[in-house]
CSV table of C-alpha atoms in Angstrom, one decimal:
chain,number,residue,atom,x,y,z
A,25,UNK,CA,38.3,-11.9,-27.3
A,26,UNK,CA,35.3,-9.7,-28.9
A,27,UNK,CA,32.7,-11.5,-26.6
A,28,UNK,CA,34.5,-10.1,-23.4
A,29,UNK,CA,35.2,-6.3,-24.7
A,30,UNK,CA,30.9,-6.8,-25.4
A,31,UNK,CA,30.1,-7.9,-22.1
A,32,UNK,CA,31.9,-5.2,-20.3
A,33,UNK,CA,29.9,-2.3,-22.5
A,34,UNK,CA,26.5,-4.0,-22.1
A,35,UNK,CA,27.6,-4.4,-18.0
A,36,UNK,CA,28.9,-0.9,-18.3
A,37,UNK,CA,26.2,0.9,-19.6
A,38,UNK,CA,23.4,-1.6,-18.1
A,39,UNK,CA,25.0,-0.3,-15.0
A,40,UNK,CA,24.5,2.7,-15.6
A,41,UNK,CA,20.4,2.6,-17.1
A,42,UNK,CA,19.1,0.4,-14.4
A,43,UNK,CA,21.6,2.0,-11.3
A,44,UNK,CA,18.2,4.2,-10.8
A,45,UNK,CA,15.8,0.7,-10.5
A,46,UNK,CA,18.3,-0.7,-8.8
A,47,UNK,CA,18.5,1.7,-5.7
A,48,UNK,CA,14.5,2.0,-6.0
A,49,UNK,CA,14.5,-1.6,-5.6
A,50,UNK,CA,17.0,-2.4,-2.9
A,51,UNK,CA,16.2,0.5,-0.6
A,52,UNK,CA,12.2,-0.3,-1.0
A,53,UNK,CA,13.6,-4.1,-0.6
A,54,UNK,CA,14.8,-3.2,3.0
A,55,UNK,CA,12.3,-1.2,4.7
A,56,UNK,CA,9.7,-3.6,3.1
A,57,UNK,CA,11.6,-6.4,4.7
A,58,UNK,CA,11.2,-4.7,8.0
A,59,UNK,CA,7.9,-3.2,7.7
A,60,UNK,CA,7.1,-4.8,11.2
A,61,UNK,CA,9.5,-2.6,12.6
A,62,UNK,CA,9.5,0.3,10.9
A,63,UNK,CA,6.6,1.6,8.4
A,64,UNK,CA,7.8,3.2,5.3
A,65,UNK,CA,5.3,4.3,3.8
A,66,UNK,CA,4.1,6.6,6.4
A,67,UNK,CA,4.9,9.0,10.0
A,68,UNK,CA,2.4,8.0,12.5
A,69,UNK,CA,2.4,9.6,15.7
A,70,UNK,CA,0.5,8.9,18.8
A,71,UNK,CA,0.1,10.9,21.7
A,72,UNK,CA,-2.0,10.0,24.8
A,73,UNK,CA,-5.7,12.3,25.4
A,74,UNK,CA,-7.8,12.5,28.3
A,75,UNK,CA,-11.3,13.9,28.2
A,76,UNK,CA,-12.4,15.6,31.1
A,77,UNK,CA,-16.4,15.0,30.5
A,78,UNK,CA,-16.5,11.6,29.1
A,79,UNK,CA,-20.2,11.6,30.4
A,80,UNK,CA,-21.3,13.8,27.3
A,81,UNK,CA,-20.5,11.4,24.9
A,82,UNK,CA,-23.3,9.8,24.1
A,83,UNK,CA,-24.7,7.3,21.2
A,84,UNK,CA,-26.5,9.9,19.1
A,85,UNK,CA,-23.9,12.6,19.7
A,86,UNK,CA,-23.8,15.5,17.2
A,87,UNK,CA,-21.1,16.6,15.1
A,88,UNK,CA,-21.3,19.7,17.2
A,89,UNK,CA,-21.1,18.3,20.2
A,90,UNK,CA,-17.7,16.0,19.2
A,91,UNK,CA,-16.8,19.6,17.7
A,92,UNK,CA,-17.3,20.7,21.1
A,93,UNK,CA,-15.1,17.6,23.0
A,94,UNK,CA,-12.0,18.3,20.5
A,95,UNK,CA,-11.6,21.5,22.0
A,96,UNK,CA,-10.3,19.9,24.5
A,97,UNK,CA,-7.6,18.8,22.9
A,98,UNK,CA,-6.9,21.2,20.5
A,99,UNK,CA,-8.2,19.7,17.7
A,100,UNK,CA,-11.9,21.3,16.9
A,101,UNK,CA,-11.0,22.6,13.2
A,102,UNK,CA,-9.7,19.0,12.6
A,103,UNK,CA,-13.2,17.4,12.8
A,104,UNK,CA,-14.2,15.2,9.7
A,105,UNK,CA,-16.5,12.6,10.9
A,106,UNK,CA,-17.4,10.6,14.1
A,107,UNK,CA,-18.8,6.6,14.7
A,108,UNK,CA,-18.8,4.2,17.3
A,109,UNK,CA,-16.7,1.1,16.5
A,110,UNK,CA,-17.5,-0.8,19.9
A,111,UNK,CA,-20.4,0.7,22.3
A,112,UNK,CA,-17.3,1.7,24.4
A,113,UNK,CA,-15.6,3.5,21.9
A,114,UNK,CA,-15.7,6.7,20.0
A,115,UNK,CA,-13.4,7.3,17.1
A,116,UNK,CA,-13.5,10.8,15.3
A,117,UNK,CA,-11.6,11.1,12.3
A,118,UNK,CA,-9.7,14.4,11.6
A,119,UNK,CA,-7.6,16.0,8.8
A,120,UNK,CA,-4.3,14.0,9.3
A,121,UNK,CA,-5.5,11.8,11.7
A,122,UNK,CA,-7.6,10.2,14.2
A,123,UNK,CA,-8.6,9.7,18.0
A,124,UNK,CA,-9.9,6.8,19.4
A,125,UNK,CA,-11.9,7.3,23.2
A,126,UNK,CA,-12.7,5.2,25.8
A,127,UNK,CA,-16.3,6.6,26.1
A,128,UNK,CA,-16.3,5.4,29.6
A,129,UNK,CA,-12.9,7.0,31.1
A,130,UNK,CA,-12.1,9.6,28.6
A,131,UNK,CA,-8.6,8.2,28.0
A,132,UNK,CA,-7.9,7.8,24.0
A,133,UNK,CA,-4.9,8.1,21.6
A,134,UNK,CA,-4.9,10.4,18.9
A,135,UNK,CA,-2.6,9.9,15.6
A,136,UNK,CA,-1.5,12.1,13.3
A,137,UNK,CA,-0.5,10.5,10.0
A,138,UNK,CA,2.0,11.8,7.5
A,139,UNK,CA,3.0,10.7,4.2
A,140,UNK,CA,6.9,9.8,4.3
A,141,UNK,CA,8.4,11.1,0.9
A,142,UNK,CA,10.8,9.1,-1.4
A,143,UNK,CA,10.0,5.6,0.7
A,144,UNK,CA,6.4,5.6,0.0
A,145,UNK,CA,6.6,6.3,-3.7
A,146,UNK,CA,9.5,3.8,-3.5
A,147,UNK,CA,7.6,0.9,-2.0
A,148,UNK,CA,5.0,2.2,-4.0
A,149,UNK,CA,7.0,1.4,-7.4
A,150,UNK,CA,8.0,-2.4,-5.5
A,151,UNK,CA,4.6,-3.4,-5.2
A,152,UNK,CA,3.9,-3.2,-9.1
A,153,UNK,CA,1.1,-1.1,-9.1
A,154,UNK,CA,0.2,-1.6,-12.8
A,155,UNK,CA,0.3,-3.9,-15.5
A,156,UNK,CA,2.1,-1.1,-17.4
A,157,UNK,CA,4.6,-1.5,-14.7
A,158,UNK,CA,5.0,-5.0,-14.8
A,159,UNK,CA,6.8,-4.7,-18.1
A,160,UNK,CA,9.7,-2.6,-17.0
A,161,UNK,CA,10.1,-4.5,-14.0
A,162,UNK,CA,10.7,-7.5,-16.0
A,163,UNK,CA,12.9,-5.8,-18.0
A,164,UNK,CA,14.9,-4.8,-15.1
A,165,UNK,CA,14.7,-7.9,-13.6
A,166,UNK,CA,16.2,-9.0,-16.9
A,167,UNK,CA,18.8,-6.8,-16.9
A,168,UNK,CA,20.0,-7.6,-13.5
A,169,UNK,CA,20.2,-11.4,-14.7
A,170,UNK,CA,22.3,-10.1,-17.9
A,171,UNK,CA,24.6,-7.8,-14.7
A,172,UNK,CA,25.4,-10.6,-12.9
A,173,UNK,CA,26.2,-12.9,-15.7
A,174,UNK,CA,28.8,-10.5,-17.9
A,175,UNK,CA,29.8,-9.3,-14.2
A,176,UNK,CA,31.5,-13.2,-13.8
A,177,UNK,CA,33.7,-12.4,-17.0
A,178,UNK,CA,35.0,-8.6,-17.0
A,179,UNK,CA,38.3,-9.2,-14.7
A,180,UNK,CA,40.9,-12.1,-16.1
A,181,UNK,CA,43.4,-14.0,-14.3
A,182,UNK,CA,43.9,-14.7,-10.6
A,183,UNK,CA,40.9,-12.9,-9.4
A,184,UNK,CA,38.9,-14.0,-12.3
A,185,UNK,CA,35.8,-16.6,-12.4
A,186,UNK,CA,38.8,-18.9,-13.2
A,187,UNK,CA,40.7,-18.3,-10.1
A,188,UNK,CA,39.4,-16.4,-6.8
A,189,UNK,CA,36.0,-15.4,-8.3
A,190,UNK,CA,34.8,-19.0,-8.8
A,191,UNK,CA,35.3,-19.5,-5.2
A,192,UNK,CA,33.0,-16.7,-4.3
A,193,UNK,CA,30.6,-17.5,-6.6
A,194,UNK,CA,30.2,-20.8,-5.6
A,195,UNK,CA,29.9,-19.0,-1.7
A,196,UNK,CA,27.1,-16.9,-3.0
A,197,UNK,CA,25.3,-19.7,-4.1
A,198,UNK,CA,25.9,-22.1,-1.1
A,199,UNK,CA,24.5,-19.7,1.3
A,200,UNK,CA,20.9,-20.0,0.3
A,201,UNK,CA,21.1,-23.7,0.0
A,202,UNK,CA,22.1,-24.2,3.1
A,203,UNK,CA,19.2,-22.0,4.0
A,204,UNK,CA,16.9,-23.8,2.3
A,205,UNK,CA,18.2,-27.3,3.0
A,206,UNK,CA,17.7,-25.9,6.9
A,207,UNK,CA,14.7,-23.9,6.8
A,208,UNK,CA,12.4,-25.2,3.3
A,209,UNK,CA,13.8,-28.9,3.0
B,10,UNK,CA,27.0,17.2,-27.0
B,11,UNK,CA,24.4,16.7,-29.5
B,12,UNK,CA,24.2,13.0,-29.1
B,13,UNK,CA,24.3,13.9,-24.9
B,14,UNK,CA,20.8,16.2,-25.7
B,15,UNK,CA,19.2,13.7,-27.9
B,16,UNK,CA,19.7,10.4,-24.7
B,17,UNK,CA,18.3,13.5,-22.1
B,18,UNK,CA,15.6,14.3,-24.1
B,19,UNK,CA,14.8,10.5,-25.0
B,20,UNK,CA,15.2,9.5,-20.9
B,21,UNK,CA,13.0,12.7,-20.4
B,22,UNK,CA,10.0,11.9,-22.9
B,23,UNK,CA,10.0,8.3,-21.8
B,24,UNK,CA,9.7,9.3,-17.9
B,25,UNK,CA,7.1,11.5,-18.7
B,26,UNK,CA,5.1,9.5,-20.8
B,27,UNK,CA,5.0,6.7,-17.9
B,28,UNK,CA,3.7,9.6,-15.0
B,29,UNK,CA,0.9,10.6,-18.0
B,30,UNK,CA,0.1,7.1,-18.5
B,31,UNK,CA,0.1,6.2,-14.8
B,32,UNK,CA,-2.1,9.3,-14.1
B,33,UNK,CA,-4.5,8.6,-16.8
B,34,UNK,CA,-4.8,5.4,-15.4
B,35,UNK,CA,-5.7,6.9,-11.9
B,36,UNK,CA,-8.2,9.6,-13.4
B,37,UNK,CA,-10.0,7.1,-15.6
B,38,UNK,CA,-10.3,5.0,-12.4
B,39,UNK,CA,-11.7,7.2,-10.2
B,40,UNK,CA,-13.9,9.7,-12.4
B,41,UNK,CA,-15.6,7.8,-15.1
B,42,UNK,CA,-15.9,4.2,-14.0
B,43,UNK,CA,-18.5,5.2,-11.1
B,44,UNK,CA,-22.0,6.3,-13.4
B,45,UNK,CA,-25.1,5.4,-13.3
B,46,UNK,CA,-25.1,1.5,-14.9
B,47,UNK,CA,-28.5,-0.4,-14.5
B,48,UNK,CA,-26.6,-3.7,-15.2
B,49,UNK,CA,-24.4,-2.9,-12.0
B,50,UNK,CA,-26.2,-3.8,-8.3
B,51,UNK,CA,-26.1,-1.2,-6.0
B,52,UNK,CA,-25.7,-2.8,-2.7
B,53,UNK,CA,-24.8,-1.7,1.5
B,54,UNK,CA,-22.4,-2.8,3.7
B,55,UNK,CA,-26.1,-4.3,5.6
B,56,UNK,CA,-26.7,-6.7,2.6
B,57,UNK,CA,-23.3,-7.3,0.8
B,58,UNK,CA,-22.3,-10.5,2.8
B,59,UNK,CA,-25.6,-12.5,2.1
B,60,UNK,CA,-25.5,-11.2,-1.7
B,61,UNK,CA,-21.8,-12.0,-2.0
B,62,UNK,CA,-22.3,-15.4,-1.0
B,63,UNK,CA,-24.2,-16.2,-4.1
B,64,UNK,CA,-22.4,-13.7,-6.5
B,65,UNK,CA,-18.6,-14.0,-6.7
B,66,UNK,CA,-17.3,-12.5,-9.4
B,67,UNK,CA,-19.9,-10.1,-10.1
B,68,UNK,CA,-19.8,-6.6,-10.2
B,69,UNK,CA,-21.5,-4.2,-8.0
B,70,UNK,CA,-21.7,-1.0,-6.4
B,71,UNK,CA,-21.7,-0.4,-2.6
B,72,UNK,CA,-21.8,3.2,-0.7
B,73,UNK,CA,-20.2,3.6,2.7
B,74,UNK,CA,-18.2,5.8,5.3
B,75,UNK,CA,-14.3,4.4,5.3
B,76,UNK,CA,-13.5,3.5,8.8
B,77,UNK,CA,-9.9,2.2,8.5
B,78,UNK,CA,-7.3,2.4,5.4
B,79,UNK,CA,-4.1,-0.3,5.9
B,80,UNK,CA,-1.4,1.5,6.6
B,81,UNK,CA,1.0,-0.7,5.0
B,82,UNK,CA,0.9,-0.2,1.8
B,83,UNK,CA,-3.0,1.5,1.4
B,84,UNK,CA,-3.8,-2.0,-0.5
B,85,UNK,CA,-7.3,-2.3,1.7
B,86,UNK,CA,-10.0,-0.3,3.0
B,87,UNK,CA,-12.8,-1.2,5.3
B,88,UNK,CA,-16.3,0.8,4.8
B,89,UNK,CA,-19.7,1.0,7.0
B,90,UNK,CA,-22.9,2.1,6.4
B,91,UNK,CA,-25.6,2.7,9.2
B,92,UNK,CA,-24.5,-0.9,10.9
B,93,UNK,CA,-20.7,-0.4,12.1
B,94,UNK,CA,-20.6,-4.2,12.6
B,95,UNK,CA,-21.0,-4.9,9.4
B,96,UNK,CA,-17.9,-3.6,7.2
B,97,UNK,CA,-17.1,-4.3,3.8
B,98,UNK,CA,-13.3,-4.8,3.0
B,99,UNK,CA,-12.3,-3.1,-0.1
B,100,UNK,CA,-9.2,-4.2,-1.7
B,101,UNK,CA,-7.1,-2.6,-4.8
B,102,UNK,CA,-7.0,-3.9,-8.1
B,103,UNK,CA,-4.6,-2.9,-12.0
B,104,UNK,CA,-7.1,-0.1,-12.0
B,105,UNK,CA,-7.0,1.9,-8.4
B,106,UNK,CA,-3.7,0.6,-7.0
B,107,UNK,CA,-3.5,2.4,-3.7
B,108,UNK,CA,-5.8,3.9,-1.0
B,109,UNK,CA,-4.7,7.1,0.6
B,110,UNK,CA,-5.4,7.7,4.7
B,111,UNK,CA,-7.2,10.8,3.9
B,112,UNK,CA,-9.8,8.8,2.6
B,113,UNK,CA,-10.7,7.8,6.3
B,114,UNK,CA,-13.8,9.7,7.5
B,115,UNK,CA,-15.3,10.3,3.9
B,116,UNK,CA,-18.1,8.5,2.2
B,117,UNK,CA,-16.9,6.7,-0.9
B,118,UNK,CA,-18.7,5.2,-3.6
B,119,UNK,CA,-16.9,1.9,-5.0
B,120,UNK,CA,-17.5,0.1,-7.8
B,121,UNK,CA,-15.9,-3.2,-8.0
B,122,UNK,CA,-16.1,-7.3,-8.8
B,123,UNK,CA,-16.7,-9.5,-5.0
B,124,UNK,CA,-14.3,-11.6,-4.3
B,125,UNK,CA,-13.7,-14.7,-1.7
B,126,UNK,CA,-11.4,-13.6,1.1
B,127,UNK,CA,-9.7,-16.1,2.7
B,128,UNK,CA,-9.4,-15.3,6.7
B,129,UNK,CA,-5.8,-13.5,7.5
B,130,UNK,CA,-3.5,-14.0,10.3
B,131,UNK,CA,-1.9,-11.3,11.7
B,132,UNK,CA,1.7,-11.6,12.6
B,133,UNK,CA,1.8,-11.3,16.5
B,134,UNK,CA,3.7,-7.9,16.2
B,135,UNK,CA,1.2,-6.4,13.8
B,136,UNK,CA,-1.8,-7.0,16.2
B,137,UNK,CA,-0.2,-5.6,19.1
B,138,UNK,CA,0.4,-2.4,17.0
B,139,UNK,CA,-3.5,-2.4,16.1
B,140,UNK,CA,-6.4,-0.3,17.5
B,141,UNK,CA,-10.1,-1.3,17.9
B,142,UNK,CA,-10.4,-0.8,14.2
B,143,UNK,CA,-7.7,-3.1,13.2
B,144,UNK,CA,-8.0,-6.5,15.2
B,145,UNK,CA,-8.9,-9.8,14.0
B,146,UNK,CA,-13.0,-8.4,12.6
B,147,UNK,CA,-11.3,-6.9,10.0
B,148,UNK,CA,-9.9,-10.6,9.1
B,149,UNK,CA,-12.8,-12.6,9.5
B,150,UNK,CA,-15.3,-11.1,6.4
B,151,UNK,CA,-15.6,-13.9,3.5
B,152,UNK,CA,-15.7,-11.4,0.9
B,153,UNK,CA,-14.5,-8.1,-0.3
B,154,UNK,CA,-14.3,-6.2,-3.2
B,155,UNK,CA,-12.1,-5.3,-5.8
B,156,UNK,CA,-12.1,-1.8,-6.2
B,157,UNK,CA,-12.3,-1.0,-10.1
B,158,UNK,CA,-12.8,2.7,-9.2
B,159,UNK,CA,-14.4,5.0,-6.5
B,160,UNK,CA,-15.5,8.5,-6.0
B,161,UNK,CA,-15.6,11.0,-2.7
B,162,UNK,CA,-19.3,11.7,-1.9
B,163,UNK,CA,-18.6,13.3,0.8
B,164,UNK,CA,-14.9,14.3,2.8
């Protein structure tokens, strides 16, 4: 019939315009989904410092003088700016980074961040920045709904929607009711 | 091969319309939208709460050092001025739609309308991932603003 030789060229070449979107959207999909676990967007590391002098940090303390206490630790030509979120705690901000210090012990972490390529612009594409963007996302979202429907009718036969694939069809929509009949219901 | 060139150099003029439209966007955000505007209040982090109160909706200046930047996403920032207990959450908006970490440390001026905040709960992993900066204060402000655009004073 002429309706099935059309829905395999619009699921052909559909398949082929949004495979792009598609993997943007599914890879950005999973890390988003496990942003508790695992953070996308960026490379933090933390190391452990210890200041030897804690007793020169003070409340009005200079820029010099914080200057002065990243030597310590390496990191004098880092220094951007300095405050005191808690009377217990100094936190210097550096290029890349920062270091929080207990003012009292000396101990503090410092953490270098890092932007992590691909994945951030990824997630950064998921989260519709822009109304402009919110029109091709619909459009791919679209399309996907056009994929899966001419995908149902491209084989014929045994393994077709009239044999096997209506079985699995009906599986892939089962699953999330029983979810929500568990879970939302 | 003709008809090959002409979809390439359709796909191409498309994709590079989008990343000129999308940097516009960013430019316009951050360089114009933050001039001198008598009808726009300049306010601190000190007064913003109390003016907010009154205010939602409005749009308004503020000035202050950032002291945090969400990692997740750069959707918020928190800012300061000479009080450090009194931050000002700063959220994105259609015109600036993401905060970069370098912006921690500088002194930003934001323009933007005030907005009610309702109060956040952190998911029990996400706090014990959090430093001083990041626990439950940062959820408890009433309002923040929506950042229409903003410009470094000082890095």
């Amino acid at each position: 019939m002429q309706w099935r030789k059309w829905f395999r060229v619009v699921h052909r070449d559909f398949g082929y315009l949004f495979f792009g979107l598609t993997l943007v959207y599914s890879i950005s999909g999973i890390t988003l989904n496990h942003l508790d676990d695992w953070n996308s967007n960026y490379i933090i590391i933390r190391k452990e410092i210890t200041l030897k002098n804690p007793g020169q940090i003070y409340p009005g303390i200079t820029k010099d003088e914080v200057k002065a206490l990243l030597e310590e630790i390496g990191e004098e030509g880092s220094y951007k700016n300095h405050y005191f979120p808690q009377s217990d705690q100094l936190k210097i901000f550096l290029k890349g980074g920062s270091a929080i210090i207990n003012t009292e012990t000396g101990n503090g972490l410092l953490e270098r961040v890092t932007r992590r390529p691909f994945f951030r612009e990824m997630n950064y594409l998921h989260y519709n920045p822009q109304v402009s963007w919110t029109w091709i996302s619909d459009i791919f979202a679209g399309a996907l709904i056009i994929l899966a429907i001419t995908g149902l009718f491209l084989v014929r036969g045994a393994k077709g929607i009239t044999g096997r694939g209506a079985w699995m069809t009906l599986l892939g929509i089962i699953i999330p009711l029983i979810f929500l009949l568990i879970f939302f219901y | 091969m003709m008809k090959k060139m002409t979809v390439l150099a359709l796909i191409s003029f498309i994709l590079v319309s989008a990343s000129t439209l999308f940097a516009q966007d960013k430019m316009t955000a951050t360089s114009t939208a933050v001039s001198a505007d008598s009808k726009v209040l300049a306010l601190t982090p000190e007064n913003f709460q109390e003016f907010a109160v009154n205010n939602v909706g409005k749009e308004v200046e503020i000035q202050g050092m950032v002291v945090h930047v969400c990692k997740h996403g750069g959707k918020k920032l928190f800012i300061i001025g000479e009080d450090p207990e009194k931050r000002v959450k700063i959220t994105t908006s259609d015109k600036v739609s993401v905060f970069e970490p370098e912006l921690e440390g500088s002194t930003i001026m934001v323009k933007g309308i005030i907005e009610p905040i309702a109060e956040e709960e952190l998911p029990e992993a996400e706090k014990a991932n959090q430093d001083a900066d990041h626990t439950n204060y940062y959820h408890t402000p009433q309002f923040s603003i929506s950042c229409l655009a903003f410009k470094t004073i000082e890095e």
